[in-house]
């Protein structure tokens, strides 16, 4: 059987076919670079560009924004003592940071540019945080106090130095750190607070009279100064015990008879030899009682007076020159 070749048929495009061919040609032009492997180069930040110290050179904008935001979110560290730190989010102090606008600006800068990051720092928020630090870490100074007698001797409590936060300095440090996007540790700025009264401030004289042993002890603050033999009250007219003070002092006193049975009919004795008060009188806050000299030296060391504290005249004169009105006087049974 013989085979015959089929005849070749030539088709001529119609108008509709021409339109389809044109559309296919346009599509191939549009996708040609993709099919061939060629792409539009991405938009990148110029090399070496830094924003607030963060290197975003060579990055796409969204990656640059992400890196800056990550660094900005790092917490501030306030070193309080011995490496112990308090941490705080930067958003405690700043409401926003212009990250997007700064990255957009970075795209058009020269390589190696150094850009700042605009941060909206709220000074009042910073002050509130520093006030909180001050509340936690500041403590007032404690003044030394006179405690009275402890074991028959004057005692003074120890003073304690205080500490305060230097608030203005801390506000400046935190503001600068947040504004510059720095996260280096901030050391808590403290200042000592000196007590108004130290133990050494207590150097005023204190008199302690031991009634049973008939001795007077003089202290300068808490330090022993001198002691003297004295005469105290008889059993019928005992020297009162307690805490008193010197009300007033008089040189060359006149003795005025007290309103007491033992002085009935007596008359005032002017200054001079034989005056029962000697040459010095130191009146106490206990009515009718005082410290004074006496011409009756033999009574010293015994309970012989009518309630007053007698001293040898030279001793009373020395004591008179080393105490003053207001000096505390303790009279104890010892």
Short mmCIF file of C-alpha atoms in Angstrom, two decimals:
data_model
loop_
_atom_site.label_atom_id
_atom_site.label_comp_id
_atom_site.label_asym_id
_atom_site.label_seq_id
_atom_site.Cartn_x
_atom_site.Cartn_y
_atom_site.Cartn_z
CA UNK A 1 0.00 0.00 0.00
CA UNK A 2 1.43 3.31 -0.83
CA UNK A 3 1.68 6.13 1.51
CA UNK A 4 1.28 9.66 0.48
CA UNK A 5 2.62 12.55 2.23
CA UNK A 6 0.04 14.90 3.73
CA UNK A 7 -0.02 18.31 2.18
CA UNK A 8 1.37 21.28 4.16
CA UNK A 9 -1.35 23.65 5.38
CA UNK A 10 -0.49 27.36 5.89
CA UNK A 11 -2.75 29.17 8.39
CA UNK A 12 -2.97 32.94 8.28
CA UNK A 13 -3.71 34.68 11.70
CA UNK A 14 -7.06 36.22 12.18
CA UNK A 15 -7.56 39.59 13.96
CA UNK A 16 -8.40 37.82 17.29
CA UNK A 17 -5.25 35.78 17.16
CA UNK A 18 -3.19 38.91 16.58
CA UNK A 19 -4.55 40.41 19.81
CA UNK A 20 -3.66 37.30 21.84
CA UNK A 21 -0.16 37.26 20.44
CA UNK A 22 0.34 40.91 21.41
CA UNK A 23 -0.80 40.24 24.98
CA UNK A 24 1.57 37.27 25.30
CA UNK A 25 4.44 39.39 24.06
CA UNK A 26 3.73 42.08 26.67
CA UNK A 27 3.55 39.47 29.45
CA UNK A 28 6.92 38.02 28.45
CA UNK A 29 8.44 41.48 28.50
CA UNK A 30 7.11 42.08 32.05
CA UNK A 31 8.31 38.78 33.50
CA UNK A 32 11.35 38.47 31.37
CA UNK A 33 13.86 39.63 34.04
CA UNK A 34 12.40 37.20 36.55
CA UNK A 35 12.49 34.30 34.20
CA UNK A 36 16.01 35.15 33.20
CA UNK A 37 17.14 35.47 36.92
CA UNK A 38 17.67 39.28 36.98
CA UNK A 39 16.04 41.18 40.02
CA UNK A 40 15.70 44.81 41.16
CA UNK A 41 18.41 45.45 43.82
CA UNK A 42 16.97 46.03 47.37
CA UNK A 43 17.12 49.43 49.09
CA UNK A 44 19.89 49.32 51.71
CA UNK A 45 21.29 51.73 54.31
CA UNK A 46 24.70 53.01 53.15
CA UNK A 47 27.62 51.15 54.73
CA UNK A 48 28.97 52.24 58.12
CA UNK A 49 25.94 54.35 59.06
CA UNK A 50 25.27 54.41 62.80
CA UNK A 51 22.20 55.63 64.67
CA UNK A 52 22.84 56.46 68.33
CA UNK A 53 25.81 54.11 68.23
CA UNK A 54 23.94 51.23 66.54
CA UNK A 55 25.51 50.07 63.25
CA UNK A 56 22.78 49.68 60.63
CA UNK A 57 25.04 49.95 57.58
CA UNK A 58 24.11 47.63 54.70
CA UNK A 59 20.75 46.70 56.21
CA UNK A 60 17.32 46.81 54.70
CA UNK A 61 15.11 49.44 56.41
CA UNK A 62 12.92 46.97 58.31
CA UNK A 63 16.00 45.18 59.69
CA UNK A 64 17.59 48.49 60.64
CA UNK A 65 14.43 49.52 62.50
CA UNK A 66 14.32 46.16 64.26
CA UNK A 67 17.97 46.44 65.42
CA UNK A 68 17.60 50.00 66.74
CA UNK A 69 14.37 49.08 68.53
CA UNK A 70 16.01 46.05 70.13
CA UNK A 71 18.91 48.13 71.46
CA UNK A 72 16.61 50.92 72.63
CA UNK A 73 14.50 48.44 74.62
CA UNK A 74 17.52 47.34 76.67
CA UNK A 75 16.94 48.23 80.31
CA UNK A 76 18.88 50.89 82.16
CA UNK A 77 20.96 49.60 85.06
CA UNK A 78 21.42 51.74 88.17
CA UNK A 79 24.28 50.37 90.29
CA UNK A 80 23.34 50.90 93.92
CA UNK A 81 26.19 49.14 95.73
CA UNK A 82 28.73 46.34 95.32
CA UNK A 83 27.57 45.57 91.80
CA UNK A 84 23.90 45.26 92.80
CA UNK A 85 21.81 46.95 90.12
CA UNK A 86 18.24 48.14 89.76
CA UNK A 87 16.86 47.79 86.25
CA UNK A 88 14.37 50.10 84.57
CA UNK A 89 12.75 50.11 81.16
CA UNK A 90 13.54 53.19 79.03
CA UNK A 91 9.80 53.55 78.48
CA UNK A 92 9.55 54.65 82.12
CA UNK A 93 11.23 57.86 80.96
CA UNK A 94 10.46 58.22 77.23
CA UNK A 95 7.12 58.07 75.43
CA UNK A 96 8.59 57.48 71.97
CA UNK A 97 11.70 57.28 69.83
CA UNK A 98 11.76 58.41 66.21
CA UNK A 99 13.14 55.14 64.85
CA UNK A 100 11.20 54.98 61.58
CA UNK A 101 11.93 58.55 60.53
CA UNK A 102 15.60 58.20 61.45
CA UNK A 103 16.05 55.01 59.39
CA UNK A 104 14.32 56.69 56.44
CA UNK A 105 16.72 59.60 56.75
CA UNK A 106 19.66 57.19 57.01
CA UNK A 107 18.88 55.81 53.54
CA UNK A 108 19.88 59.11 51.96
CA UNK A 109 22.99 59.82 54.04
CA UNK A 110 26.60 59.30 53.12
CA UNK A 111 28.41 56.09 54.14
CA UNK A 112 29.85 56.26 57.64
CA UNK A 113 27.37 58.91 58.83
CA UNK A 114 26.63 59.22 62.55
CA UNK A 115 23.00 59.99 63.29
CA UNK A 116 21.25 60.74 66.53
CA UNK A 117 17.98 59.15 67.58
CA UNK A 118 15.30 61.68 68.60
CA UNK A 119 13.86 60.45 71.91
CA UNK A 120 10.96 62.14 73.70
CA UNK A 121 12.31 62.06 77.29
CA UNK A 122 9.85 63.26 79.93
CA UNK A 123 11.75 65.03 82.69
CA UNK A 124 8.86 64.70 85.13
CA UNK A 125 8.84 60.91 84.68
CA UNK A 126 12.56 60.83 85.35
CA UNK A 127 12.10 62.98 88.49
CA UNK A 128 9.43 60.61 89.79
CA UNK A 129 11.74 57.63 89.38
CA UNK A 130 14.61 59.45 91.09
CA UNK A 131 12.27 60.44 93.94
CA UNK A 132 11.50 56.74 94.33
CA UNK A 133 15.22 55.90 94.47
CA UNK A 134 15.65 58.63 97.08
CA UNK A 135 12.80 57.15 99.15
CA UNK A 136 14.34 53.66 99.02
CA UNK A 137 18.02 54.42 99.52
CA UNK A 138 18.23 57.68 101.48
CA UNK A 139 18.26 57.62 105.27
CA UNK A 140 18.41 60.52 107.70
CA UNK A 141 21.31 61.22 109.99
CA UNK A 142 20.81 60.28 113.63
CA UNK A 143 22.00 62.80 116.18
CA UNK A 144 23.82 61.76 119.34
CA UNK A 145 21.57 62.09 122.39
CA UNK A 146 22.29 62.57 126.05
CA UNK A 147 20.92 59.46 127.79
CA UNK A 148 21.32 60.50 131.39
CA UNK A 149 23.21 58.23 133.78
CA UNK A 150 24.25 54.71 132.92
CA UNK A 151 26.05 52.98 135.76
CA UNK A 152 26.38 56.28 137.69
CA UNK A 153 28.13 57.93 134.73
CA UNK A 154 26.73 60.25 132.04
CA UNK A 155 26.04 58.44 128.75
CA UNK A 156 25.57 59.70 125.21
CA UNK A 157 24.24 57.65 122.32
CA UNK A 158 26.30 57.29 119.17
CA UNK A 159 25.53 59.48 116.18
CA UNK A 160 24.89 57.91 112.79
CA UNK A 161 25.72 59.46 109.46
CA UNK A 162 22.91 59.48 106.95
CA UNK A 163 22.92 59.34 103.17
CA UNK A 164 20.84 61.02 100.48
CA UNK A 165 20.45 60.55 96.76
CA UNK A 166 21.83 63.43 94.72
CA UNK A 167 18.60 63.83 92.83
CA UNK A 168 19.51 66.59 90.39
CA UNK A 169 22.61 64.69 89.29
CA UNK A 170 20.69 61.41 88.88
CA UNK A 171 18.01 63.15 86.78
CA UNK A 172 20.72 64.46 84.45
CA UNK A 173 22.44 61.05 84.19
CA UNK A 174 19.25 59.18 83.33
CA UNK A 175 18.10 61.82 80.85
CA UNK A 176 21.42 61.72 79.01
CA UNK A 177 21.50 57.92 78.96
CA UNK A 178 17.99 57.59 77.52
CA UNK A 179 18.36 60.46 75.04
CA UNK A 180 21.69 59.11 73.73
CA UNK A 181 20.43 55.49 73.69
CA UNK A 182 23.31 54.51 76.00
CA UNK A 183 22.93 51.58 78.36
CA UNK A 184 26.20 51.76 80.28
CA UNK A 185 25.56 51.29 84.03
CA UNK A 186 24.61 54.43 85.97
CA UNK A 187 26.07 54.57 89.46
CA UNK A 188 23.66 55.83 92.09
CA UNK A 189 24.94 59.24 93.17
CA UNK A 190 24.90 59.49 96.96
CA UNK A 191 25.99 62.19 99.38
CA UNK A 192 26.59 61.82 103.13
CA UNK A 193 24.35 63.55 105.64
CA UNK A 194 26.26 64.74 108.70
CA UNK A 195 24.47 64.55 112.08
CA UNK A 196 23.85 67.89 113.74
CA UNK A 197 25.19 66.50 117.02
CA UNK A 198 28.09 64.08 117.40
CA UNK A 199 29.18 62.45 120.64
CA UNK A 200 32.08 64.87 120.70
CA UNK A 201 29.54 67.71 120.75
CA UNK A 202 28.63 66.77 124.31
CA UNK A 203 31.34 68.45 126.34
CA UNK A 204 29.19 70.46 128.73
CA UNK A 205 29.71 69.78 132.44
CA UNK A 206 27.54 67.26 134.28
CA UNK A 207 27.46 67.01 138.07
CA UNK A 208 26.79 63.67 139.79
CA UNK A 209 26.40 63.69 143.57
CA UNK A 210 26.57 60.34 145.34
CA UNK A 211 24.59 61.03 148.43
CA UNK A 212 25.51 57.97 150.48
CA UNK A 213 29.25 58.26 149.88
CA UNK A 214 29.27 62.08 150.13
CA UNK A 215 31.17 62.60 146.88
CA UNK A 216 30.59 65.03 144.03
CA UNK A 217 31.78 63.97 140.55
CA UNK A 218 32.17 66.43 137.72
CA UNK A 219 32.17 65.18 134.12
CA UNK A 220 32.91 66.97 130.87
CA UNK A 221 30.31 65.31 128.69
CA UNK A 222 30.95 61.64 129.36
CA UNK A 223 34.59 62.09 130.45
CA UNK A 224 35.43 62.15 134.13
CA UNK A 225 36.88 65.52 135.13
CA UNK A 226 37.23 65.88 138.92
CA UNK A 227 35.72 64.67 142.18
CA UNK A 228 35.27 66.36 145.54
CA UNK A 229 34.26 65.41 149.07
CA UNK A 230 30.96 66.98 150.10
CA UNK A 231 28.54 67.02 153.00
CA UNK A 232 24.90 66.05 152.32
CA UNK A 233 21.70 66.26 154.35
CA UNK A 234 21.06 64.75 157.74
CA UNK A 235 18.50 61.99 158.13
CA UNK A 236 15.95 64.59 159.31
CA UNK A 237 16.73 66.90 156.33
CA UNK A 238 17.85 64.58 153.55
CA UNK A 239 19.27 65.86 150.29
CA UNK A 240 16.66 65.01 147.61
CA UNK A 241 17.52 62.52 144.89
CA UNK A 242 16.66 62.99 141.25
CA UNK A 243 17.62 65.02 138.21
CA UNK A 244 18.02 68.76 138.75
CA UNK A 245 19.77 71.70 137.15
CA UNK A 246 21.57 74.79 138.37
CA UNK A 247 19.04 77.63 138.33
CA UNK A 248 21.32 80.55 139.14
CA UNK A 249 24.76 81.27 140.61
CA UNK A 250 25.91 83.92 143.06
CA UNK A 251 29.28 85.17 144.29
CA UNK A 252 29.54 86.33 147.90
CA UNK A 253 25.97 85.34 148.74
CA UNK A 254 23.90 86.54 151.67
CA UNK A 255 22.43 83.72 153.71
CA UNK A 256 18.66 84.12 154.10
CA UNK A 257 17.07 81.94 156.80
CA UNK A 258 14.70 79.41 155.19
CA UNK A 259 11.11 78.99 156.38
CA UNK A 260 12.00 75.93 158.41
CA UNK A 261 11.82 75.09 162.10
CA UNK A 262 15.57 74.64 162.41
CA UNK A 263 16.12 78.27 161.24
CA UNK A 264 13.39 79.83 163.36
CA UNK A 265 14.54 83.17 164.80
CA UNK A 266 17.71 83.28 162.67
CA UNK A 267 18.65 86.46 160.85
CA UNK A 268 20.27 86.99 157.43
CA UNK A 269 24.07 86.76 157.37
CA UNK A 270 25.85 89.05 154.91
CA UNK A 271 28.88 87.96 152.83
CA UNK A 272 32.09 87.46 154.74
CA UNK A 273 33.70 85.13 157.26
CA UNK A 274 31.23 82.90 159.04
CA UNK A 275 28.64 82.99 156.26
CA UNK A 276 27.20 79.44 156.10
CA UNK A 277 27.20 79.58 152.28
CA UNK A 278 30.90 80.38 152.04
CA UNK A 279 31.82 82.51 149.05
CA UNK A 280 29.80 80.80 146.28
CA UNK A 281 26.20 79.69 145.92
CA UNK A 282 24.78 77.48 143.12
CA UNK A 283 21.02 77.15 143.53
CA UNK A 284 19.40 73.93 142.28
CA UNK A 285 15.95 73.46 140.77
CA UNK A 286 14.91 71.71 144.01
CA UNK A 287 13.50 74.51 146.25
CA UNK A 288 15.87 75.65 149.00
CA UNK A 289 18.67 73.27 147.93
CA UNK A 290 21.99 74.32 146.47
CA UNK A 291 25.71 73.60 146.23
CA UNK A 292 27.85 75.98 148.26
CA UNK A 293 31.04 76.41 150.21
CA UNK A 294 31.09 76.10 153.97
CA UNK A 295 33.33 77.36 156.75
CA UNK A 296 32.58 74.10 158.59
CA UNK A 297 35.28 71.97 156.95
CA UNK A 298 34.82 69.20 159.51
CA UNK A 299 31.37 68.39 158.12
CA UNK A 300 32.74 67.42 154.70
CA UNK A 301 32.41 63.68 154.12
CA UNK A 302 29.38 63.33 156.39
CA UNK A 303 25.63 63.76 156.29
CA UNK A 304 25.51 66.97 158.31
CA UNK A 305 23.64 69.61 156.28
CA UNK A 306 20.00 70.61 156.17
CA UNK A 307 19.63 69.28 152.62
CA UNK A 308 22.24 71.35 150.74
CA UNK A 309 25.51 70.06 149.34
CA UNK A 310 28.43 71.61 151.15
CA UNK A 311 31.96 71.85 149.76
CA UNK A 312 35.29 73.15 150.96
CA UNK A 313 35.36 76.83 150.02
CA UNK A 314 38.25 76.51 147.49
CA UNK A 315 36.49 73.53 145.90
CA UNK A 316 33.20 75.44 145.63
CA UNK A 317 35.01 78.37 144.02
CA UNK A 318 36.68 76.08 141.47
CA UNK A 319 33.38 74.34 140.67
CA UNK A 320 31.64 77.72 140.36
CA UNK A 321 34.09 78.68 137.59
CA UNK A 322 33.50 75.47 135.64
CA UNK A 323 29.71 75.12 135.60
CA UNK A 324 26.93 77.45 134.53
CA UNK A 325 23.21 77.97 134.90
CA UNK A 326 21.50 75.03 133.24
CA UNK A 327 24.18 72.45 134.16
CA UNK A 328 22.47 69.15 134.93
CA UNK A 329 22.87 67.77 138.44
CA UNK A 330 22.14 64.14 139.29
CA UNK A 331 21.76 63.21 142.93
CA UNK A 332 21.75 59.45 143.50
CA UNK A 333 21.87 56.98 146.35
CA UNK A 334 25.30 55.49 145.92
#
